[in-house]
Short mmCIF file of C-alpha atoms in Angstrom, two decimals:
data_model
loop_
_atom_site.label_atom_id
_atom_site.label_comp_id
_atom_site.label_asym_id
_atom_site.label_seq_id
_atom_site.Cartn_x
_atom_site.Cartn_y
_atom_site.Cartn_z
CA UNK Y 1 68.53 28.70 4.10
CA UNK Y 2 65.85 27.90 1.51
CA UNK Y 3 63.11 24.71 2.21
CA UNK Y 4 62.57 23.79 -1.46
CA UNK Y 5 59.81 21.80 -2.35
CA UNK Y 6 59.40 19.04 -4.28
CA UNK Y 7 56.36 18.61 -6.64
CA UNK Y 8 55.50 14.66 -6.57
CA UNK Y 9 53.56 13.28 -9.87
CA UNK Y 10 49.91 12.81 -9.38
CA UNK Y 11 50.96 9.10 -10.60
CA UNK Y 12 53.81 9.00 -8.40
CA UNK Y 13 52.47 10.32 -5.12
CA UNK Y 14 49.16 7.66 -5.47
CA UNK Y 15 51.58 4.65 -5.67
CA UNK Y 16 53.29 6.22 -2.33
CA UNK Y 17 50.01 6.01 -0.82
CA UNK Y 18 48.45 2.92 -1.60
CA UNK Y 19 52.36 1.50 -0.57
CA UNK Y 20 52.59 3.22 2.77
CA UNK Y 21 49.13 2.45 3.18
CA UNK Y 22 49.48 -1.31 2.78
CA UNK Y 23 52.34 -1.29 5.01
CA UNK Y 24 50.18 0.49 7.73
CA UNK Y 25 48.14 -2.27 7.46
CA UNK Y 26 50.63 -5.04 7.51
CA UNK Y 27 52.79 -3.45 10.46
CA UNK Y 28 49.54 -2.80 12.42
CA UNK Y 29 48.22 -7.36 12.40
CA UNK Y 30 49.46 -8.46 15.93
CA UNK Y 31 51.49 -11.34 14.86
CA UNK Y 32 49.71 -14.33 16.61
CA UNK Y 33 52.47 -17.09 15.36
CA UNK Y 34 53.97 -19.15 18.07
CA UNK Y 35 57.08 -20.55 18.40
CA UNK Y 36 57.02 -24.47 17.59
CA UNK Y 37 58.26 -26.48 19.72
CA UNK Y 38 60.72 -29.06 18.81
CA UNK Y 39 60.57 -32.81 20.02
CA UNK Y 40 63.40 -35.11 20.09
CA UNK Y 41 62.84 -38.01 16.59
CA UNK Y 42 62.30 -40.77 19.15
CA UNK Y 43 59.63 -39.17 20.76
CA UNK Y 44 57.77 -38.48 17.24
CA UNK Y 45 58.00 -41.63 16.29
CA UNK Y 46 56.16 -43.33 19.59
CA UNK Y 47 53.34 -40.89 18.69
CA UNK Y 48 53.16 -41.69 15.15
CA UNK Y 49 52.83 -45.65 16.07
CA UNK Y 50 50.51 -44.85 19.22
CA UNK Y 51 48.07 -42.81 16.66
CA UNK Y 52 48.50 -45.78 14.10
CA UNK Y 53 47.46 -48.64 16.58
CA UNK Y 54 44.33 -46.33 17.82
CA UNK Y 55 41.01 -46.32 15.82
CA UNK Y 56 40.08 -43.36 14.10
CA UNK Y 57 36.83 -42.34 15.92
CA UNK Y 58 33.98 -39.80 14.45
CA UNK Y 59 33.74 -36.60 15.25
CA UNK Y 60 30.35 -35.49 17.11
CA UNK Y 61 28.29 -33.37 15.22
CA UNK Y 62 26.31 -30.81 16.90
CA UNK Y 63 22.55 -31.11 16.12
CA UNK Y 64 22.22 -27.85 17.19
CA UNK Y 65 24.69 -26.41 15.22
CA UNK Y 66 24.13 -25.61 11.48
CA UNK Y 67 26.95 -26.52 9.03
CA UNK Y 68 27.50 -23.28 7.05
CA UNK Y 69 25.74 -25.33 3.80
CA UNK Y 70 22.49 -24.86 5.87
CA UNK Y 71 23.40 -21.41 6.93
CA UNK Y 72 23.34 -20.22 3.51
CA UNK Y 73 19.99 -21.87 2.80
CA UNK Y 74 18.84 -20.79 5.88
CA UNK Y 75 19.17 -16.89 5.55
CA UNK Y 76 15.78 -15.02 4.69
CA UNK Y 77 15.03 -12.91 1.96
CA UNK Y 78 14.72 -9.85 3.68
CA UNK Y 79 18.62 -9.59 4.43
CA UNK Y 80 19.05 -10.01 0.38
CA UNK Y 81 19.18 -6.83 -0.95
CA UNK Y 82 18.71 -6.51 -4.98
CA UNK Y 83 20.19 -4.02 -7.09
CA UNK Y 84 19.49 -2.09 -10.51
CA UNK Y 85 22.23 -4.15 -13.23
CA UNK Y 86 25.65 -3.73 -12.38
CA UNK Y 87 25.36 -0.73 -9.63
CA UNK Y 88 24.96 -0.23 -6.59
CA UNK Y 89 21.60 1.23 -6.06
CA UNK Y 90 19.20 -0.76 -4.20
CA UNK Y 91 15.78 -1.77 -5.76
CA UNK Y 92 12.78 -0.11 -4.54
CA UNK Y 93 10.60 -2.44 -2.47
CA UNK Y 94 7.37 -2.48 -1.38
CA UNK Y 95 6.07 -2.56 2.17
CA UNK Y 96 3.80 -4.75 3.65
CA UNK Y 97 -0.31 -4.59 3.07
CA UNK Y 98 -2.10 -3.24 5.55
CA UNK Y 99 -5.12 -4.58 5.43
CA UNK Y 100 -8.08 -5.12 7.10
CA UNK Y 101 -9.56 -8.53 8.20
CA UNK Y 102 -12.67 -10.02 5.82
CA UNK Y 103 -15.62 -9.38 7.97
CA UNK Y 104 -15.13 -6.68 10.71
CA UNK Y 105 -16.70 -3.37 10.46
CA UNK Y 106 -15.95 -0.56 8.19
CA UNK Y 107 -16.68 3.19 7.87
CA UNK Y 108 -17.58 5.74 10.67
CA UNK Y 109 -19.18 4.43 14.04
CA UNK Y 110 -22.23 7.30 13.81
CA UNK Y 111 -24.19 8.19 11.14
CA UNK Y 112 -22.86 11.36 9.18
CA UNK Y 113 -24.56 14.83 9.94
CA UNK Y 114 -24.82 17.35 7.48
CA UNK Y 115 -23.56 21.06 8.96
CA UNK Y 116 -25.90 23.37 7.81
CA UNK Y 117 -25.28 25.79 4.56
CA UNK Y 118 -23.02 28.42 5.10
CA UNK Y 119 -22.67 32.03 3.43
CA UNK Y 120 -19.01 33.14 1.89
CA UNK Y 121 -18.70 35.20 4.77
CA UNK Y 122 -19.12 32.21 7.40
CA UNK Y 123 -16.96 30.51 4.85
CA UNK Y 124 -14.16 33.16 5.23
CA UNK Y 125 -14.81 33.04 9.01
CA UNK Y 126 -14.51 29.61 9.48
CA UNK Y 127 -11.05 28.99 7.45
CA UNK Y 128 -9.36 31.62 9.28
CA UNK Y 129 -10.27 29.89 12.25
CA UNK Y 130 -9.18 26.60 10.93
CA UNK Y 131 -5.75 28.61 10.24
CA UNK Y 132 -5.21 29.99 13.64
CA UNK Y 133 -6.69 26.12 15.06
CA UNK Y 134 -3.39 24.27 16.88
CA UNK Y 135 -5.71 21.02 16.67
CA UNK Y 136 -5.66 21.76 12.68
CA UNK Y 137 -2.32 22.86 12.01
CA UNK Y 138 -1.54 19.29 13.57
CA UNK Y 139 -3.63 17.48 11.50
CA UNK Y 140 -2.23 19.37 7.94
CA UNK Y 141 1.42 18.57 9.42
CA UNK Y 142 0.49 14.64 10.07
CA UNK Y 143 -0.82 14.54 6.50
CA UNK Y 144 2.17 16.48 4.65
CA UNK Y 145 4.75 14.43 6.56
CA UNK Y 146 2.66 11.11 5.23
CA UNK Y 147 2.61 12.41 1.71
CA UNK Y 148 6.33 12.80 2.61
CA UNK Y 149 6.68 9.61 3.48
CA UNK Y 150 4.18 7.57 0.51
CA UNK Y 151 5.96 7.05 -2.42
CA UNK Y 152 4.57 8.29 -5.78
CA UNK Y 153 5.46 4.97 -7.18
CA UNK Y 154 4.20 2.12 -4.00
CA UNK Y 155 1.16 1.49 -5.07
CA UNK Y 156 2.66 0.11 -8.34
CA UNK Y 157 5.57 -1.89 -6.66
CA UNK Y 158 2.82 -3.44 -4.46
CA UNK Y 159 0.16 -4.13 -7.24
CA UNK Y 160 3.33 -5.66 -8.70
CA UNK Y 161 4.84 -8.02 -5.72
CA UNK Y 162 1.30 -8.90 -4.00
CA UNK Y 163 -1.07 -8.84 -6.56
CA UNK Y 164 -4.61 -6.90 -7.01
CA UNK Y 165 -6.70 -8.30 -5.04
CA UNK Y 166 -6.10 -7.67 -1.33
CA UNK Y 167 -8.23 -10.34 0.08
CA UNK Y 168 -11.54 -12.53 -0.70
CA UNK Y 169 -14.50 -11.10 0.27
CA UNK Y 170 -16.36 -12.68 3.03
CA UNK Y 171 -19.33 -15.00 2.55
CA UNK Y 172 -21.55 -13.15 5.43
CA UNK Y 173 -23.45 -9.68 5.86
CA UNK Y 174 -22.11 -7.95 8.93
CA UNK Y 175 -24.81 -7.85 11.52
CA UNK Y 176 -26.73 -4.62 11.54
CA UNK Y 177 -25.98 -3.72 15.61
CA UNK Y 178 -22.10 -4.02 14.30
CA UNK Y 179 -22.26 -2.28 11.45
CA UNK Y 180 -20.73 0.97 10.49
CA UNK Y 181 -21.40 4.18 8.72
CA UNK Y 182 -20.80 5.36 5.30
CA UNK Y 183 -18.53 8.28 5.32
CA UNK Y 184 -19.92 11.56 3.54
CA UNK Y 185 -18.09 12.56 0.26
CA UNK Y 186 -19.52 15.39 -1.88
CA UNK Y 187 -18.94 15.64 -5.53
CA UNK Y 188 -20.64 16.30 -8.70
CA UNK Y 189 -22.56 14.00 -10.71
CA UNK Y 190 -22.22 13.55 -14.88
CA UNK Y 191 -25.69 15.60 -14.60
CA UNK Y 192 -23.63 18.84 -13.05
CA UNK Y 193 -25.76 18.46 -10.21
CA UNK Y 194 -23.70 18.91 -6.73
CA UNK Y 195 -24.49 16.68 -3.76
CA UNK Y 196 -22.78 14.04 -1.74
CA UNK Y 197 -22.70 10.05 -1.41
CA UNK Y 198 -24.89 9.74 1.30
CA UNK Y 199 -27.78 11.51 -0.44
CA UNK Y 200 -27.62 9.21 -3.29
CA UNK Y 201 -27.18 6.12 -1.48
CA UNK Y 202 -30.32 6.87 1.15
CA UNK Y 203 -33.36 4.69 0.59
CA UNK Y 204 -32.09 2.09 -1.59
CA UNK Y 205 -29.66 -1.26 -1.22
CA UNK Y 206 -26.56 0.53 -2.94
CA UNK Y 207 -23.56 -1.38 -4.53
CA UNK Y 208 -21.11 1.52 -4.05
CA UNK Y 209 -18.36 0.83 -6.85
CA UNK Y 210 -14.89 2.98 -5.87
CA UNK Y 211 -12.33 4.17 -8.40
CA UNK Y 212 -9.46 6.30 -8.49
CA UNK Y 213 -8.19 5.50 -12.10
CA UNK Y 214 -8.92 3.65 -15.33
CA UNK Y 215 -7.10 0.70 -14.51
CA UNK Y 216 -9.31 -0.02 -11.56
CA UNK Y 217 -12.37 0.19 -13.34
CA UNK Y 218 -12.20 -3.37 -14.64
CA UNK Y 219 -11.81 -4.31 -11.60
CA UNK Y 220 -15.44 -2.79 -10.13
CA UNK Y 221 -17.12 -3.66 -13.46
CA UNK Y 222 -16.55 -7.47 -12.51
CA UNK Y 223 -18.87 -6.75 -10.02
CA UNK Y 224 -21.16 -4.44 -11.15
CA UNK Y 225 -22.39 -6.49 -14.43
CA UNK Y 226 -23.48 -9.36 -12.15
CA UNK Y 227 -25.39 -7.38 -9.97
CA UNK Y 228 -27.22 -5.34 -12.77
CA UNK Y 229 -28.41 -8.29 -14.37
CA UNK Y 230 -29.63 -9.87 -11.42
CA UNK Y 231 -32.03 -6.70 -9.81
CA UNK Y 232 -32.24 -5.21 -13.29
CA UNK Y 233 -35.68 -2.94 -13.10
CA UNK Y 234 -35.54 -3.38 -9.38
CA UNK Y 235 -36.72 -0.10 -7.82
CA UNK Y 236 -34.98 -1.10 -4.24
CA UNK Y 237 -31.30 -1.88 -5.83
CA UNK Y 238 -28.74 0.47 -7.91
CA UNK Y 239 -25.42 1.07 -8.42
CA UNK Y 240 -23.44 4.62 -7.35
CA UNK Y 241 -20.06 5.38 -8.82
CA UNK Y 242 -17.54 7.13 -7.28
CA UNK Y 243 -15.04 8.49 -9.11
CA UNK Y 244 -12.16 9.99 -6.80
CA UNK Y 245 -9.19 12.30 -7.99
CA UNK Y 246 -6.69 13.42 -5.40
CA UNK Y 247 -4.06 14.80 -7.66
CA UNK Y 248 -5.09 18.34 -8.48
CA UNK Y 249 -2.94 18.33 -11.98
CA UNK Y 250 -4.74 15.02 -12.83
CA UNK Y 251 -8.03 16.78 -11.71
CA UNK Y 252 -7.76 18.96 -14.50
CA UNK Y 253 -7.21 16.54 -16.66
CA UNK Y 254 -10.32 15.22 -15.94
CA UNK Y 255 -12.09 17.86 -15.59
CA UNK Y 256 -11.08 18.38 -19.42
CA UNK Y 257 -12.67 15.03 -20.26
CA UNK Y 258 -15.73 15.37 -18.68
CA UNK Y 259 -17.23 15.58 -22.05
CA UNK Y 260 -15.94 12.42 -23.33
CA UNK Y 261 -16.61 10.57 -19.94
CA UNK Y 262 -20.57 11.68 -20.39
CA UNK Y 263 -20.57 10.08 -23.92
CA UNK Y 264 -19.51 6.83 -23.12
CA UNK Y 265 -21.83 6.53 -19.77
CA UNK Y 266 -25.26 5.92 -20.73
CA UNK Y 267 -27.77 8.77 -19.49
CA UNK Y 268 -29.85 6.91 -17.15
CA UNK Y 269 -26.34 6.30 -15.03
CA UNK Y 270 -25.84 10.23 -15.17
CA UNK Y 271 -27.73 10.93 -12.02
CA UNK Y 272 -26.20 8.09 -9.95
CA UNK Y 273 -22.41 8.96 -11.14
CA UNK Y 274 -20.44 11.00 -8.90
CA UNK Y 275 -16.82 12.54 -8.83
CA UNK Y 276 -15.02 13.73 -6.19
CA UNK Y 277 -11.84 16.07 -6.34
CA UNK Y 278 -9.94 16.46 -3.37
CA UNK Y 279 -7.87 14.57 -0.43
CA UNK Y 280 -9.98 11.41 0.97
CA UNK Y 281 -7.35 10.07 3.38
CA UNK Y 282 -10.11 9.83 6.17
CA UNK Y 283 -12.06 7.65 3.38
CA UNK Y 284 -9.29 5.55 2.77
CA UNK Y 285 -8.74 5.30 6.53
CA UNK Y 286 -12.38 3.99 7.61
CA UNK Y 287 -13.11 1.99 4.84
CA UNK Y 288 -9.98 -0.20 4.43
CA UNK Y 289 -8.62 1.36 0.70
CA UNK Y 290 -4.93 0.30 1.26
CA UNK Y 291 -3.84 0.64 -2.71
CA UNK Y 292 -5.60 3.13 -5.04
CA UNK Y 293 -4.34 0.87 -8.12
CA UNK Y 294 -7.32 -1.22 -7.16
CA UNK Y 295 -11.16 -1.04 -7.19
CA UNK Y 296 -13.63 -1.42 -4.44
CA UNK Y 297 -16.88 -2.45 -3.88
CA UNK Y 298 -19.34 -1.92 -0.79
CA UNK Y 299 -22.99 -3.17 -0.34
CA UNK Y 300 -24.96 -0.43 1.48
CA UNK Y 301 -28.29 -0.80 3.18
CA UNK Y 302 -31.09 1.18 3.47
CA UNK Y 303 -29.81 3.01 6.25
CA UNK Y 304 -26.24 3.84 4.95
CA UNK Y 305 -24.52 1.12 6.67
CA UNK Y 306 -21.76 -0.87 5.48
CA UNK Y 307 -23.04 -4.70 5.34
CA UNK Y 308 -20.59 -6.12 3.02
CA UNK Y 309 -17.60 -4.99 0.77
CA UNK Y 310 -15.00 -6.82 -1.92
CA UNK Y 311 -12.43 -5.82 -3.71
CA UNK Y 312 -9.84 -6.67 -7.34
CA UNK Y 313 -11.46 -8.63 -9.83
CA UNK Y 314 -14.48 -10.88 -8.81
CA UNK Y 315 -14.07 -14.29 -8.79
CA UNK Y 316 -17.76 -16.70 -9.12
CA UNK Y 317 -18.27 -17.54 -5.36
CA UNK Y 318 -17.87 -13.51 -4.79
CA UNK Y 319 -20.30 -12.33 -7.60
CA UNK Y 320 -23.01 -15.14 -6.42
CA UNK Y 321 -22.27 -13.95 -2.34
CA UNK Y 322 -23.12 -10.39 -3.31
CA UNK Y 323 -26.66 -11.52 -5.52
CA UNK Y 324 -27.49 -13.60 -2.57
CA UNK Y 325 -26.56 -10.85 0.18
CA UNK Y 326 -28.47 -8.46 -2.00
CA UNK Y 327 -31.33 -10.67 -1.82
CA UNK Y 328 -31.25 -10.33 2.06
CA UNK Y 329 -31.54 -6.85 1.79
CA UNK Y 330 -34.77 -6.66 -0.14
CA UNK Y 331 -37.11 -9.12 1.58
CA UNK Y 332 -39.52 -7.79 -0.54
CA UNK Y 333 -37.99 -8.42 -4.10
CA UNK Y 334 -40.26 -10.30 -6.97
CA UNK Y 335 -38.79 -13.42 -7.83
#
């Protein structure tokens, strides 16, 4: 005896579906209706009367709980999620600033110290012991899985929902017993000479200006023209740039444009310009850089110590804190 099967239209077989399927679901609703219960016409009438001849009194309303008018206007923004036009793919947003308070201490607790110059063969030496190093392999994971995790794109979603400028600077030098070290980063300057921040910050009151694009520069410039022409020909004041480049295929970019960055930076700012092209997470990490989109400024002492720092574009009361600060810091500028 032969089983012969039947071929059901694609058509065909999708309407059996959906059909048994809404039957599933109608079979499957316990049915919660009750049988009503019948009352004799006299006995509805007396209740209609008795409900009549009663006053119709208010309903108490619950203070403490929200009509659902109020729970719609009381539902926070966070639980909204936006989408991209008609589909269903959720808008990227930013996370929230971590930033440092205005006035506590930045950079590195001691004071940096230079190892002493190495040979290629104590260079070799010492990165195959960084390779076989447990402590090291640890600290390359923790920074690949927070490249992992850092979006190419959050620095521009934040710029764009919070602004560009993280805070206002604060009005005060931080005290010279609290104060903290610059970090060392080693680059080389417009002039080709190689050397590091620390060496050209030593000796003088230093407004370092930080950048890691074009867009911040306008942003440092705010703060650099003010303080030029205040201690303009002051031997005890200058500025130091720091140009920073993390992205090795934007590194050779600018590496390519060195030329036309030397052309459009006057020559007596040659010496005092540095770039820097590598990773500088433990920079961003001690000295409060939470968005790279943004420039930032930091007043060093004589003794490479962090006394006051800013950040976005400068508004007045923060270009005449930092001439005044500045001030403070060379007791023995002509007036």
């Amino acid at each position: 005896m032969f089983v012969r099967k039947v071929s059901i239209p694609f058509a065909a077989r999708s309407v059996l579906q959906r059909t048994l399927h809404s039957n599933r679901v109608l079979y499957s609703q316990p049915d919660n209706s009750k049988p009503s219960e019948t009352k004799p016409a006299d006995f509805k009438l007396a209740e209609s009367k008795s409900a009549e001849s009663k006053p119709a009194q208010p309903t108490p309303v619950d203070s403490k709980t929200p009509s659902p008018e109020s729970k719609k206007t009381q539902e926070p923004d966070d639980e909204k999620i936006e989408y991209f036009g008609n589909t269903r793919f959720p808008k990227f947003r930013a996370k929230p600033r971590r930033t440092i308070t205005p006035g506590d201490a930045i950079g590195q607790a001691t004071p940096t110290v230079k190892p002493a110059p190495q040979t290629l063969k104590e260079q070799a030496q010492q990165k195959w012991r960084d390779i076989l190093s447990p402590e090291k392999n640890l600290e390359s994971r923790a920074r690949i899985i927070h490249d992992i995790g850092h979006s190419y794109f959050q620095d521009i979603v934040d710029l764009r929902d919070n602004g560009d400028k993280l805070f206002e600077a604060p009005k005060q030098l931080i005290r010279s017993s609290k104060a903290h070290y610059l970090p060392s980063v080693s680059g080389k300057t417009l002039a080709g000479q190689t050397t590091d921040v620390i060496d050209l910050c030593r000796g003088k009151t230093t407004l370092l200006a930080v950048n890691f694009n074009k867009f911040s520069e306008q942003h440092t410039n705010s703060f650099i023209d003010p303080f030029e022409a205040a201690f303009a020909g002051s031997e005890d004041a200058q500025v130091v740039r720091l140009n920073i480049e993390e992205n090795w295929a934007k590194a050779m970019v600018l590496q390519m444009c060195l030329p036309y960055l030397r052309r459009h930076t006057p020559k007596d700012r040659h010496a005092n310009y540095l770039i820097h092209y590598g990773d500088v997470e433990g920079l961003r990490k001690s000295m409060g850089i939470a968005n790279s989109l943004i420039g930032y400024v930091f007043l060093i002492d004589k003794e490479l110590r962090v006394r006051w720092y800013a950040n976005g574009l400068a508004v007045m009361s923060e270009a005449q804190s930092m001439v005044m600060l500045t001030q403070r810091l060379i007791p023995n500028k002509k007036k």
